[in-house]
Amino acid sequence: MRHLVSVSASLAAVALFCLWGTASWSSGHVPDPSTGGTAEAPAPVTVEDDLNAAVSLLLQGEIDAAIDTVRPHLSRDARAADLLFDAGTSMLNSAAALPPSEEAARNALLDASIALFRAILAEHPGIVPVRLELARAFFLRERDGLARRNFETALAANPPPPVAANINRFLAELRARKRWTGYFGMALAPDTNIGSASASEIVMVDFAGQLLPFTLDDGGEKSGIGVSVWAGGEYQQPLAPRLRLRMGGSIFVREYERKQFDRVRLGLHAGPRWLIDPRTEASLLATYSREWQGGKPSSRSAGARLEASRRLTPRVSGQLGASWSAKRHDGSTRSDGPVSDLSAGLTLAVSPTLQANLRAGWARQRTENASLRNRTLRTSLGASLALPRGFSVSGTLTGSWTDYKGPGFPPSNVVDGSPRKDATRSIRLSALKRDLTIGGFSPQISLTHERRGSNAQQADYRRTGGEISFVRQF
């Protein structure tokens, strides 16, 4: 961030402020050079030395170097956090005072303040004033998704009513001005069972009234390492003070060495979004998706989706969803038919560092073949925790239960002819370092274990997969 030196007036004010604070801390600790004495060995580096060095680096615009200098002291000396906070706040206020014509200087100061606030929160994720200033910096930088997330996290701490009211004003403005959003991610994903195949390679087939065992040539589990890329974006065009037109799309690609397991999914959506009141909104979207499996077209869907959300309390938000689509398969018509889905969720901010969520849903697929028609109930419970030293961990438990109308077709049929029933359970654990970015991308490591039990042959499976992903929000 060397170009910050060009913002001389703002940085000079910041440096003078920091130097004054550091001098007051360090007086009585730094030796007086006028006292003389024999120079037998260099004195050990003290906290005050590092704080003074950090101030000099801030004056030169070396923000990252200043952070690195005080980082070892953030966990045990409040003066280190105070220094970064005071410098970040001064830069943020200076940026807010600059006219629009000085956009480059303004953005440089905002980026510097964001780096300073993030360094503090990496070690102390529960400090609400720092969280609020970071949210304000993101707001001025027009990185609205990150601004909203940090404002909502601060709101979960039950701040005083005037502060909460101010946060809600920021959140309302973020909703009103929302235009472009986007994301991009990529991952390396090893998997023990890339095709979700049953471990059993033997099926029982009814032959002239007798059940005989047969071995499948292509059965069994197959491991592999997938490479995934996903991206999406959306634009919202204002139509009225409380009405927007949403238009967006997404793409997901996963490739394996065995090409038959490659997957591609393309999605499009468009429709109105209503800002019903400061805490409530709803969208009605037309949707279309196209999927490819093994390099060949596999299915397509077209339908509609309703989305609604409401902030119930400062700590609790609720979400509702409903969708209907007509699905068509390229290889066979027996699975064609409408798919309906209902979902509900609650998000609870237990504290600024701990969040939990609960989801439940119901889906129904009415295929052309009556025996393949099914209903699914699903639920999930998740939590995420921000830890010191910049680490965050999260976990999600998911369960789903599917009942079919008929036993299905060989070889995945139920031997006794009763309706097929599946039960799937999974656990996902993730870890990331919040203060670590690589070219703007945040790395995350995830581990997932999934198991499905079924009374149908070749329908049960186990799989364990990992993922090293890099994601960036726009």
Coordinates of C-alpha atoms in Angstrom, one line a residue:
M1 CA 0.0 0.0 0.0
R2 CA 2.8 2.4 -0.7
H3 CA 0.5 4.7 -2.7
L4 CA -0.9 5.8 0.7
V5 CA 2.0 8.2 1.0
S6 CA 0.4 10.4 -1.5
V7 CA -2.4 11.1 0.9
S8 CA 0.0 13.2 3.0
A9 CA -2.4 15.3 4.9
S10 CA -4.5 12.4 6.1
L11 CA -1.6 10.2 7.0
A12 CA 0.2 13.0 8.8
A13 CA -2.8 13.5 11.1
V14 CA -3.0 9.8 11.7
A15 CA 0.7 9.5 12.5
L16 CA 0.7 12.5 14.9
F17 CA -2.2 11.0 16.7
C18 CA -0.5 7.6 17.0
L19 CA 2.8 9.1 18.0
W20 CA 1.1 11.1 20.8
G21 CA -0.6 7.9 22.1
T22 CA 2.5 5.8 21.9
A23 CA 4.7 8.4 23.6
S24 CA 2.3 8.5 26.6
W25 CA 2.4 4.7 26.9
S26 CA 6.2 4.4 26.6
S27 CA 7.4 7.3 28.8
G28 CA 9.2 5.8 31.7
H29 CA 10.0 2.6 29.8
V30 CA 12.3 3.8 27.1
P31 CA 15.8 4.7 28.3
D32 CA 16.9 8.3 28.1
P33 CA 19.8 8.5 25.7
S34 CA 21.3 11.6 27.5
T35 CA 22.2 9.5 30.6
G36 CA 25.2 8.0 28.8
G37 CA 26.6 4.7 30.0
T38 CA 28.6 1.9 28.5
A39 CA 27.1 0.1 25.5
E40 CA 27.8 -3.4 26.5
A41 CA 24.9 -5.1 24.6
P42 CA 21.8 -3.9 22.8
A43 CA 18.7 -3.6 25.0
P44 CA 16.0 -6.2 24.3
V45 CA 13.2 -5.0 22.1
T46 CA 10.2 -3.9 24.1
V47 CA 6.5 -3.5 23.3
E48 CA 7.1 0.2 23.3
D49 CA 9.8 -0.2 20.7
D50 CA 7.5 -2.1 18.4
L51 CA 4.6 0.4 18.9
N52 CA 6.9 3.2 18.0
A53 CA 8.2 1.3 15.0
A54 CA 4.6 0.6 13.9
V55 CA 3.8 4.3 14.1
S56 CA 6.8 5.1 11.8
L57 CA 5.6 2.5 9.4
L58 CA 2.1 3.9 9.4
L59 CA 3.6 7.3 8.6
Q60 CA 5.3 5.8 5.6
G61 CA 2.1 4.1 4.4
E62 CA 3.5 0.6 5.2
I63 CA 0.2 -0.7 6.6
D64 CA 1.0 -4.4 6.3
A65 CA 4.4 -4.0 7.9
A66 CA 2.9 -2.0 10.8
I67 CA 0.4 -4.8 11.4
D68 CA 3.1 -7.5 11.3
T69 CA 5.1 -5.5 13.8
V70 CA 2.4 -5.3 16.5
R71 CA 0.6 -8.6 15.7
P72 CA 2.7 -10.6 18.4
H73 CA 1.4 -8.2 21.0
L74 CA -2.3 -8.1 20.1
S75 CA -3.2 -11.1 22.4
R76 CA -1.5 -9.8 25.5
D77 CA -1.2 -6.0 25.4
A78 CA -4.2 -3.8 24.9
R79 CA -2.1 -0.9 23.6
A80 CA -1.4 -2.8 20.4
A81 CA -5.1 -3.1 19.6
D82 CA -5.6 0.5 20.6
L83 CA -2.9 1.7 18.3
L84 CA -4.4 -0.1 15.3
F85 CA -7.9 0.9 16.2
D86 CA -7.0 4.6 16.6
A87 CA -5.0 4.6 13.3
G88 CA -7.8 2.7 11.5
T89 CA -10.5 5.1 12.8
S90 CA -8.5 8.2 11.8
M91 CA -8.0 6.8 8.3
L92 CA -11.7 5.9 8.0
N93 CA -12.8 9.4 9.1
S94 CA -10.3 11.0 6.7
A95 CA -11.6 8.9 3.9
A96 CA -15.2 9.8 4.7
A97 CA -14.3 13.5 4.5
L98 CA -12.6 13.3 1.1
P99 CA -14.7 14.6 -1.9
P100 CA -15.8 12.1 -4.6
S101 CA -13.2 13.6 -7.0
E102 CA -10.4 12.0 -4.8
E103 CA -11.7 8.5 -5.2
A104 CA -8.3 6.8 -5.5
A105 CA -7.0 8.4 -2.2
R106 CA -10.4 7.6 -0.5
N107 CA -10.3 4.0 -1.5
A108 CA -6.6 3.7 -0.4
L109 CA -7.5 5.0 3.1
L110 CA -10.5 2.7 3.3
D111 CA -8.5 -0.3 2.3
A112 CA -5.9 0.6 4.9
S113 CA -8.5 1.0 7.7
I114 CA -10.1 -2.3 6.7
A115 CA -6.7 -4.1 7.0
L116 CA -6.2 -2.6 10.5
F117 CA -9.6 -3.5 11.8
R118 CA -9.4 -7.0 10.4
A119 CA -6.0 -7.5 12.2
I120 CA -7.7 -6.6 15.5
L121 CA -10.7 -8.9 15.0
A122 CA -8.5 -11.8 14.0
E123 CA -7.3 -11.9 17.6
H124 CA -10.4 -10.4 19.3
P125 CA -13.5 -11.3 17.2
G126 CA -15.9 -10.1 19.9
I127 CA -14.9 -6.4 20.1
V128 CA -18.1 -4.7 18.9
P129 CA -16.7 -1.2 18.3
V130 CA -14.1 -2.6 16.0
R131 CA -16.7 -4.6 14.2
L132 CA -18.8 -1.5 13.7
E133 CA -16.0 0.5 12.3
L134 CA -15.1 -2.3 9.9
A135 CA -18.7 -2.5 8.8
R136 CA -18.7 1.3 8.1
A137 CA -15.4 1.0 6.2
F138 CA -16.9 -1.7 4.0
F139 CA -20.1 0.4 3.6
L140 CA -18.1 3.4 2.3
R141 CA -16.0 1.1 0.1
E142 CA -19.3 -0.2 -1.3
R143 CA -18.6 -3.8 -0.4
D144 CA -22.1 -4.3 0.7
G145 CA -22.2 -8.0 1.4
L146 CA -19.4 -7.7 3.9
A147 CA -20.8 -4.5 5.3
R148 CA -24.2 -6.1 6.0
R149 CA -22.6 -9.2 7.6
N150 CA -20.5 -7.1 10.0
F151 CA -23.4 -4.8 10.9
E152 CA -25.6 -7.8 11.6
T153 CA -22.9 -9.4 13.8
A154 CA -22.6 -6.2 15.8
L155 CA -26.3 -6.0 16.2
A156 CA -26.3 -9.5 17.8
A157 CA -24.4 -8.0 20.7
N158 CA -27.5 -6.0 21.8
P159 CA -25.8 -2.6 21.5
P160 CA -27.5 0.5 23.2
P161 CA -30.7 1.6 21.4
P162 CA -29.2 4.6 19.7
V163 CA -26.4 2.4 18.3
A164 CA -28.9 -0.3 17.2
A165 CA -31.0 2.3 15.5
N166 CA -28.0 3.6 13.6
I167 CA -27.0 0.1 12.5
N168 CA -30.6 -0.5 11.3
R169 CA -30.3 2.7 9.2
F170 CA -27.2 1.4 7.6
L171 CA -28.8 -2.0 6.9
A172 CA -31.9 -0.3 5.3
E173 CA -29.6 1.8 3.0
L174 CA -27.7 -1.3 2.1
R175 CA -30.9 -3.0 1.0
A176 CA -32.1 0.0 -0.9
R177 CA -28.8 0.6 -2.9
K178 CA -28.0 -3.1 -3.6
R179 CA -27.1 -3.5 -7.3
W180 CA -24.4 -5.9 -8.3
T181 CA -23.4 -9.0 -6.3
G182 CA -21.1 -11.8 -7.3
Y183 CA -18.9 -14.6 -6.1
F184 CA -16.3 -16.9 -7.5
G185 CA -14.7 -20.0 -6.1
M186 CA -12.6 -23.0 -6.9
A187 CA -11.6 -26.2 -5.0
L188 CA -9.6 -29.3 -5.0
A189 CA -11.9 -32.1 -3.7
P190 CA -10.8 -35.7 -3.0
D191 CA -13.6 -38.1 -2.6
T192 CA -13.7 -41.8 -1.5
N193 CA -16.9 -42.5 -3.6
I194 CA -17.3 -40.0 -6.4
G195 CA -20.3 -41.8 -7.9
S196 CA -22.2 -42.4 -4.6
A197 CA -22.0 -46.1 -5.4
S198 CA -22.9 -49.0 -3.1
A199 CA -20.1 -51.0 -1.7
S200 CA -21.9 -54.1 -2.7
E201 CA -21.3 -55.4 -6.3
I202 CA -23.8 -58.2 -5.9
V203 CA -27.5 -57.8 -6.7
M204 CA -30.4 -60.3 -6.4
V205 CA -32.5 -60.8 -9.5
D206 CA -35.8 -62.6 -9.7
F207 CA -35.4 -65.3 -12.3
A208 CA -38.3 -67.7 -12.8
G209 CA -39.4 -67.2 -9.3
Q210 CA -36.0 -67.7 -7.8
L211 CA -33.7 -65.0 -6.5
L212 CA -30.3 -65.4 -8.1
P213 CA -27.1 -63.4 -7.3
F214 CA -25.5 -61.4 -10.1
T215 CA -22.2 -59.4 -10.1
L216 CA -22.2 -55.9 -11.7
D217 CA -19.3 -55.3 -13.9
D218 CA -19.2 -51.5 -13.2
G219 CA -20.4 -51.6 -9.6
G220 CA -18.5 -50.7 -6.4
E221 CA -17.0 -47.5 -5.0
K222 CA -14.5 -45.4 -7.0
S223 CA -12.4 -42.8 -5.4
G224 CA -11.0 -39.8 -7.2
I225 CA -9.9 -36.1 -6.9
G226 CA -12.3 -33.6 -8.4
V227 CA -11.5 -30.0 -9.4
S228 CA -14.5 -27.6 -9.0
V229 CA -15.1 -24.1 -10.2
W230 CA -18.2 -22.1 -9.4
A231 CA -19.3 -18.6 -10.0
G232 CA -22.4 -16.4 -10.0
G233 CA -23.7 -12.9 -10.2
E234 CA -26.8 -10.8 -10.0
Y235 CA -27.9 -7.3 -10.9
Q236 CA -30.9 -5.5 -9.4
Q237 CA -32.6 -2.7 -11.4
P238 CA -34.7 -0.3 -9.4
L239 CA -38.3 -0.1 -10.6
A240 CA -39.8 1.9 -7.7
P241 CA -38.7 3.0 -4.2
R242 CA -39.4 -0.5 -2.8
L243 CA -39.3 -2.6 -6.0
R244 CA -36.3 -4.1 -7.8
L245 CA -35.9 -6.4 -10.8
R246 CA -33.4 -9.2 -10.0
M247 CA -31.5 -10.8 -12.9
G248 CA -28.7 -13.3 -12.3
G249 CA -27.1 -16.6 -13.1
S250 CA -24.7 -19.2 -11.8
I251 CA -22.5 -22.0 -13.0
F252 CA -20.9 -25.0 -11.3
V253 CA -18.3 -27.3 -12.9
R254 CA -16.7 -30.4 -11.4
E255 CA -14.3 -32.6 -13.3
Y256 CA -12.7 -36.0 -12.4
E257 CA -10.1 -38.2 -14.2
R258 CA -13.0 -40.5 -14.9
K259 CA -15.0 -38.3 -17.3
Q260 CA -18.3 -40.2 -16.7
F261 CA -18.5 -38.5 -13.3
D262 CA -18.0 -34.9 -14.6
R263 CA -20.8 -32.5 -13.8
V264 CA -21.9 -29.1 -15.1
R265 CA -24.8 -27.1 -13.9
L266 CA -26.0 -23.7 -15.3
G267 CA -28.7 -21.7 -13.6
L268 CA -30.6 -18.5 -14.5
H269 CA -33.2 -16.5 -12.6
A270 CA -35.1 -13.2 -13.0
G271 CA -38.0 -11.6 -11.2
P272 CA -39.2 -8.8 -8.8
R273 CA -37.9 -8.1 -5.3
W274 CA -40.1 -6.3 -2.8
L275 CA -38.7 -4.3 0.1
I276 CA -41.9 -4.7 2.2
D277 CA -40.6 -2.9 5.3
P278 CA -37.2 -2.2 6.9
R279 CA -37.0 -5.8 8.2
T280 CA -38.9 -7.8 5.6
E281 CA -38.5 -8.6 1.9
A282 CA -39.7 -11.1 -0.7
S283 CA -38.7 -12.1 -4.2
L284 CA -40.6 -14.1 -6.9
L285 CA -38.3 -15.5 -9.5
A286 CA -38.6 -17.4 -12.7
T287 CA -35.9 -20.0 -12.9
Y288 CA -34.2 -22.2 -15.4
S289 CA -31.4 -24.8 -15.1
R290 CA -29.5 -27.1 -17.4
E291 CA -27.3 -30.0 -16.3
W292 CA -24.7 -32.2 -18.0
Q293 CA -23.3 -35.5 -16.7
G294 CA -20.1 -37.0 -18.2
G295 CA -20.0 -34.4 -20.9
K296 CA -23.5 -35.2 -22.1
P297 CA -26.8 -33.3 -21.5
S298 CA -28.7 -35.0 -18.6
S299 CA -31.6 -32.8 -17.5
R300 CA -33.3 -29.4 -17.6
S301 CA -35.7 -27.6 -15.4
A302 CA -37.9 -24.5 -15.6
G303 CA -40.2 -23.1 -12.9
A304 CA -40.6 -20.4 -10.2
R305 CA -39.2 -19.7 -6.8
L306 CA -40.5 -17.6 -3.9
E307 CA -38.0 -16.3 -1.3
A308 CA -38.9 -14.3 1.8
S309 CA -36.9 -13.2 4.8
R310 CA -37.6 -11.2 8.0
R311 CA -35.4 -10.0 10.9
L312 CA -37.5 -11.1 13.8
T313 CA -35.3 -9.7 16.6
P314 CA -31.8 -8.2 16.6
R315 CA -30.4 -11.7 17.0
V316 CA -32.9 -13.9 15.1
S317 CA -33.7 -13.9 11.3
G318 CA -36.2 -16.1 9.6
Q319 CA -36.2 -17.4 6.0
L320 CA -39.0 -19.0 3.9
G321 CA -38.7 -20.5 0.4
A322 CA -41.1 -22.3 -2.0
S323 CA -40.3 -23.5 -5.5
W324 CA -41.9 -25.5 -8.3
S325 CA -40.2 -26.7 -11.5
A326 CA -40.9 -29.0 -14.4
K327 CA -37.9 -31.3 -14.8
R328 CA -37.1 -33.2 -18.0
H329 CA -34.3 -35.8 -18.5
D330 CA -32.5 -36.4 -21.8
G331 CA -31.9 -40.1 -21.5
S332 CA -35.2 -41.4 -20.1
T333 CA -38.7 -40.0 -19.5
R334 CA -39.6 -42.2 -16.6
S335 CA -38.1 -39.6 -14.1
D336 CA -39.7 -36.6 -15.8
G337 CA -42.2 -34.6 -13.8
P338 CA -42.8 -31.6 -11.6
V339 CA -40.7 -31.0 -8.4
S340 CA -42.1 -29.0 -5.5
D341 CA -40.0 -27.8 -2.6
L342 CA -40.8 -25.9 0.7
S343 CA -38.2 -24.7 3.2
A344 CA -37.9 -22.7 6.4
G345 CA -35.0 -21.6 8.4
L346 CA -33.9 -19.6 11.5
T347 CA -30.5 -17.9 12.0
L348 CA -29.5 -17.1 15.5
A349 CA -26.6 -14.9 16.5
V350 CA -25.8 -16.2 19.9
S351 CA -23.0 -13.7 20.3
P352 CA -20.8 -11.7 17.9
T353 CA -18.5 -14.8 17.7
L354 CA -21.1 -17.6 17.7
Q355 CA -23.9 -18.1 15.2
A356 CA -26.3 -21.0 14.7
N357 CA -28.8 -21.9 12.1
L358 CA -31.7 -24.4 11.8
R359 CA -33.2 -25.5 8.5
A360 CA -36.1 -27.8 7.6
G361 CA -37.7 -28.6 4.3
W362 CA -40.1 -30.8 2.4
A363 CA -39.9 -31.8 -1.3
R364 CA -42.1 -33.9 -3.6
Q365 CA -41.3 -35.3 -7.0
R366 CA -44.1 -36.6 -9.2
T367 CA -42.5 -38.6 -12.0
E368 CA -44.2 -40.1 -15.0
N369 CA -43.4 -43.5 -13.7
A370 CA -45.6 -43.9 -10.6
S371 CA -43.2 -46.2 -8.7
L372 CA -40.5 -43.5 -8.7
R373 CA -42.6 -40.8 -7.2
N374 CA -41.2 -39.7 -3.8
R375 CA -41.4 -37.3 -0.9
T376 CA -38.5 -36.1 1.1
L377 CA -38.2 -34.5 4.6
R378 CA -34.9 -32.9 5.5
T379 CA -33.4 -30.9 8.4
S380 CA -30.0 -29.4 9.2
L381 CA -28.4 -27.8 12.2
G382 CA -25.3 -25.7 11.9
A383 CA -23.0 -23.5 13.9
S384 CA -19.9 -21.3 13.3
L385 CA -17.5 -19.9 15.9
A386 CA -14.9 -17.2 15.4
L387 CA -11.8 -18.0 17.5
P388 CA -8.7 -15.9 18.4
R389 CA -5.6 -15.8 16.1
G390 CA -7.9 -15.4 13.1
F391 CA -9.4 -18.9 13.0
S392 CA -13.0 -19.8 12.4
V393 CA -14.6 -23.2 12.6
S394 CA -18.0 -24.4 11.6
G395 CA -20.0 -27.6 11.5
T396 CA -23.3 -28.8 10.0
L397 CA -25.4 -31.9 10.7
T398 CA -27.9 -32.8 7.9
G399 CA -30.5 -35.5 7.7
S400 CA -33.0 -36.4 5.0
W401 CA -35.6 -39.2 4.7
T402 CA -37.2 -40.2 1.3
D403 CA -40.2 -42.4 0.8
Y404 CA -40.9 -43.8 -2.7
K405 CA -44.3 -45.0 -3.9
G406 CA -42.9 -48.1 -5.5
P407 CA -39.9 -50.4 -5.1
G408 CA -38.1 -49.0 -8.2
F409 CA -36.5 -50.8 -11.1
P410 CA -33.7 -53.4 -11.2
P411 CA -31.0 -53.5 -10.1
S412 CA -31.9 -50.9 -7.5
N413 CA -35.2 -52.5 -6.5
V414 CA -36.4 -53.7 -3.1
V415 CA -36.2 -57.5 -3.1
D416 CA -39.5 -58.1 -1.3
G417 CA -41.4 -55.6 -3.5
S418 CA -42.2 -53.1 -0.7
P419 CA -41.8 -49.3 -1.2
R420 CA -38.3 -48.0 -1.2
K421 CA -37.2 -45.9 1.8
D422 CA -33.9 -44.0 2.0
A423 CA -32.3 -42.3 5.0
T424 CA -29.3 -40.0 4.4
R425 CA -27.1 -38.4 7.1
S426 CA -24.1 -36.2 6.7
I427 CA -21.7 -34.1 8.8
R428 CA -19.5 -31.3 7.4
L429 CA -16.7 -29.6 9.3
S430 CA -14.8 -26.5 8.0
A431 CA -12.0 -24.3 9.1
L432 CA -10.6 -21.1 7.8
K433 CA -8.3 -18.3 8.8
R434 CA -10.2 -15.0 8.5
D435 CA -7.1 -12.8 8.2
L436 CA -5.5 -14.8 5.5
T437 CA -6.3 -13.9 1.9
I438 CA -4.5 -14.9 -1.3
G439 CA -5.1 -12.5 -4.1
G440 CA -8.4 -11.5 -2.5
F441 CA -9.5 -15.2 -2.1
S442 CA -10.1 -16.7 1.3
P443 CA -8.9 -20.4 1.7
Q444 CA -11.1 -22.9 3.5
I445 CA -10.6 -26.6 4.4
S446 CA -13.7 -28.8 4.7
L447 CA -14.3 -32.4 5.5
T448 CA -17.6 -34.2 4.7
H449 CA -18.8 -37.6 5.6
E450 CA -22.1 -38.9 4.2
R451 CA -24.0 -42.1 4.6
R452 CA -27.2 -43.3 3.0
G453 CA -29.1 -46.4 4.2
S454 CA -31.8 -47.9 2.0
N455 CA -33.9 -51.0 1.7
A456 CA -33.3 -51.0 -2.0
Q457 CA -30.4 -52.8 -3.6
Q458 CA -27.5 -50.6 -4.8
A459 CA -29.0 -47.5 -3.2
D460 CA -27.0 -47.4 0.0
Y461 CA -23.6 -45.8 0.1
R462 CA -20.9 -44.2 2.2
R463 CA -18.6 -41.4 1.1
T464 CA -16.0 -39.2 2.7
G465 CA -14.7 -36.1 0.9
G466 CA -12.4 -33.2 1.6
E467 CA -12.2 -29.8 0.0
I468 CA -9.6 -27.1 -0.2
S469 CA -11.5 -24.2 -1.6
F470 CA -10.8 -20.5 -2.4
V471 CA -13.8 -18.2 -2.4
R472 CA -14.2 -14.5 -3.2
Q473 CA -17.3 -12.4 -2.7
F474 CA -17.8 -9.3 -4.8

